[in-house]
Amino acid sequence: MRFLPATLLLCACAQFPELDSTQTPGVADAPYPRLVPIETLLVSDPPRATPEMRAGVLARAEALRARAALLVGPVVDAQTQSRMESGVPETE
């Protein structure tokens, strides 16, 4: 039980390369955005997704649905299930 906090801290140090690879080129060198009053943001039109963005999101969603469909089904195959149901032979 004493090692649980240390283990959790080590897990927090993990890197997420799939997130790093989605960064737009040049964003690391870009200047910080200009701060504006919140009222300016609230009165402006909300941003709209472009058709290209929508197509990308829909394609990713469909790929995730396809992956999820492959995960549906029994976890234990029939032969192993039969062995498990027969139990462990008792020895004396």
PDB file of C-alpha atoms in Angstrom:
ATOM      1  CA  MET A   1       0.000   0.000   0.000  1.00  0.00           C
ATOM      2  CA  ARG A   2       2.964   2.323   0.618  1.00  0.00           C
ATOM      3  CA  PHE A   3       4.058   2.046  -3.005  1.00  0.00           C
ATOM      4  CA  LEU A   4       0.705   3.027  -4.508  1.00  0.00           C
ATOM      5  CA  PRO A   5       1.347   6.814  -4.427  1.00  0.00           C
ATOM      6  CA  ALA A   6       4.777   6.328  -6.006  1.00  0.00           C
ATOM      7  CA  THR A   7       3.280   4.142  -8.726  1.00  0.00           C
ATOM      8  CA  LEU A   8       0.595   6.724  -9.461  1.00  0.00           C
ATOM      9  CA  LEU A   9       3.199   9.476  -9.674  1.00  0.00           C
ATOM     10  CA  LEU A  10       5.241   7.449 -12.150  1.00  0.00           C
ATOM     11  CA  CYS A  11       2.155   6.858 -14.285  1.00  0.00           C
ATOM     12  CA  ALA A  12       1.548  10.612 -14.375  1.00  0.00           C
ATOM     13  CA  CYS A  13       4.935  11.037 -16.062  1.00  0.00           C
ATOM     14  CA  ALA A  14       3.890   9.050 -19.138  1.00  0.00           C
ATOM     15  CA  GLN A  15       4.184  10.679 -22.546  1.00  0.00           C
ATOM     16  CA  PHE A  16       1.353  10.665 -25.051  1.00  0.00           C
ATOM     17  CA  PRO A  17       2.946  10.587 -28.503  1.00  0.00           C
ATOM     18  CA  GLU A  18      -0.396  10.294 -30.300  1.00  0.00           C
ATOM     19  CA  LEU A  19      -1.352  13.702 -28.894  1.00  0.00           C
ATOM     20  CA  ASP A  20       2.011  15.259 -29.690  1.00  0.00           C
ATOM     21  CA  SER A  21       1.828  14.107 -33.301  1.00  0.00           C
ATOM     22  CA  THR A  22      -1.506  15.900 -33.868  1.00  0.00           C
ATOM     23  CA  GLN A  23       0.050  19.304 -33.207  1.00  0.00           C
ATOM     24  CA  THR A  24      -0.084  21.629 -36.209  1.00  0.00           C
ATOM     25  CA  PRO A  25       3.388  22.345 -37.621  1.00  0.00           C
ATOM     26  CA  GLY A  26       4.721  25.685 -36.420  1.00  0.00           C
ATOM     27  CA  VAL A  27       2.396  25.961 -33.424  1.00  0.00           C
ATOM     28  CA  ALA A  28       5.297  25.542 -30.973  1.00  0.00           C
ATOM     29  CA  ASP A  29       6.966  28.668 -32.407  1.00  0.00           C
ATOM     30  CA  ALA A  30       3.768  30.704 -32.734  1.00  0.00           C
ATOM     31  CA  PRO A  31       3.301  33.756 -30.500  1.00  0.00           C
ATOM     32  CA  TYR A  32       0.792  33.623 -27.649  1.00  0.00           C
ATOM     33  CA  PRO A  33      -2.696  34.796 -28.627  1.00  0.00           C
ATOM     34  CA  ARG A  34      -3.704  38.341 -27.776  1.00  0.00           C
ATOM     35  CA  LEU A  35      -5.847  38.632 -24.642  1.00  0.00           C
ATOM     36  CA  VAL A  36      -9.211  40.280 -25.238  1.00  0.00           C
ATOM     37  CA  PRO A  37     -12.133  41.114 -22.945  1.00  0.00           C
ATOM     38  CA  ILE A  38     -14.665  38.306 -22.578  1.00  0.00           C
ATOM     39  CA  GLU A  39     -17.442  40.564 -23.887  1.00  0.00           C
ATOM     40  CA  THR A  40     -15.653  40.688 -27.252  1.00  0.00           C
ATOM     41  CA  LEU A  41     -15.701  36.900 -27.436  1.00  0.00           C
ATOM     42  CA  LEU A  42     -19.320  36.573 -26.396  1.00  0.00           C
ATOM     43  CA  VAL A  43     -20.687  38.920 -29.089  1.00  0.00           C
ATOM     44  CA  SER A  44     -18.728  37.434 -31.992  1.00  0.00           C
ATOM     45  CA  ASP A  45     -20.111  34.642 -34.183  1.00  0.00           C
ATOM     46  CA  PRO A  46     -19.233  31.125 -33.018  1.00  0.00           C
ATOM     47  CA  PRO A  47     -16.601  29.381 -35.158  1.00  0.00           C
ATOM     48  CA  ARG A  48     -17.919  27.019 -37.811  1.00  0.00           C
ATOM     49  CA  ALA A  49     -16.407  23.772 -38.927  1.00  0.00           C
ATOM     50  CA  THR A  50     -15.361  23.545 -42.542  1.00  0.00           C
ATOM     51  CA  PRO A  51     -16.558  20.676 -44.741  1.00  0.00           C
ATOM     52  CA  GLU A  52     -13.017  19.264 -44.638  1.00  0.00           C
ATOM     53  CA  MET A  53     -13.025  19.291 -40.833  1.00  0.00           C
ATOM     54  CA  ARG A  54     -16.435  17.625 -40.782  1.00  0.00           C
ATOM     55  CA  ALA A  55     -15.281  14.916 -43.191  1.00  0.00           C
ATOM     56  CA  GLY A  56     -12.217  14.236 -41.041  1.00  0.00           C
ATOM     57  CA  VAL A  57     -14.261  13.974 -37.847  1.00  0.00           C
ATOM     58  CA  LEU A  58     -16.826  11.693 -39.498  1.00  0.00           C
ATOM     59  CA  ALA A  59     -14.080   9.458 -40.912  1.00  0.00           C
ATOM     60  CA  ARG A  60     -12.421   9.191 -37.496  1.00  0.00           C
ATOM     61  CA  ALA A  61     -15.761   8.408 -35.835  1.00  0.00           C
ATOM     62  CA  GLU A  62     -16.456   5.673 -38.384  1.00  0.00           C
ATOM     63  CA  ALA A  63     -12.985   4.181 -37.832  1.00  0.00           C
ATOM     64  CA  LEU A  64     -13.587   4.155 -34.073  1.00  0.00           C
ATOM     65  CA  ARG A  65     -16.978   2.487 -34.566  1.00  0.00           C
ATOM     66  CA  ALA A  66     -15.324  -0.180 -36.718  1.00  0.00           C
ATOM     67  CA  ARG A  67     -12.700  -0.815 -34.020  1.00  0.00           C
ATOM     68  CA  ALA A  68     -15.419  -1.031 -31.377  1.00  0.00           C
ATOM     69  CA  ALA A  69     -17.369  -3.531 -33.485  1.00  0.00           C
ATOM     70  CA  LEU A  70     -14.328  -5.816 -33.508  1.00  0.00           C
ATOM     71  CA  LEU A  71     -14.285  -5.782 -29.712  1.00  0.00           C
ATOM     72  CA  VAL A  72     -17.865  -7.045 -29.416  1.00  0.00           C
ATOM     73  CA  GLY A  73     -18.181 -10.734 -28.765  1.00  0.00           C
ATOM     74  CA  PRO A  74     -17.273 -13.348 -26.219  1.00  0.00           C
ATOM     75  CA  VAL A  75     -14.082 -12.770 -24.282  1.00  0.00           C
ATOM     76  CA  VAL A  76     -13.520 -16.452 -23.596  1.00  0.00           C
ATOM     77  CA  ASP A  77     -13.666 -18.908 -26.508  1.00  0.00           C
ATOM     78  CA  ALA A  78     -16.034 -21.890 -26.330  1.00  0.00           C
ATOM     79  CA  GLN A  79     -13.323 -24.500 -25.662  1.00  0.00           C
ATOM     80  CA  THR A  80     -11.885 -22.538 -22.721  1.00  0.00           C
ATOM     81  CA  GLN A  81     -15.396 -21.836 -21.386  1.00  0.00           C
ATOM     82  CA  SER A  82     -16.160 -25.574 -21.429  1.00  0.00           C
ATOM     83  CA  ARG A  83     -12.928 -26.335 -19.538  1.00  0.00           C
ATOM     84  CA  MET A  84     -13.706 -23.646 -16.971  1.00  0.00           C
ATOM     85  CA  GLU A  85     -17.205 -24.988 -16.408  1.00  0.00           C
ATOM     86  CA  SER A  86     -15.924 -28.510 -15.782  1.00  0.00           C
ATOM     87  CA  GLY A  87     -13.900 -27.175 -12.839  1.00  0.00           C
ATOM     88  CA  VAL A  88     -10.613 -28.247 -11.344  1.00  0.00           C
ATOM     89  CA  PRO A  89     -10.230 -31.950 -10.572  1.00  0.00           C
ATOM     90  CA  GLU A  90      -9.890 -32.632  -6.865  1.00  0.00           C
ATOM     91  CA  THR A  91      -6.749 -34.373  -5.731  1.00  0.00           C
ATOM     92  CA  GLU A  92      -6.160 -36.015  -2.403  1.00  0.00           C
TER      93      GLU A  92
END
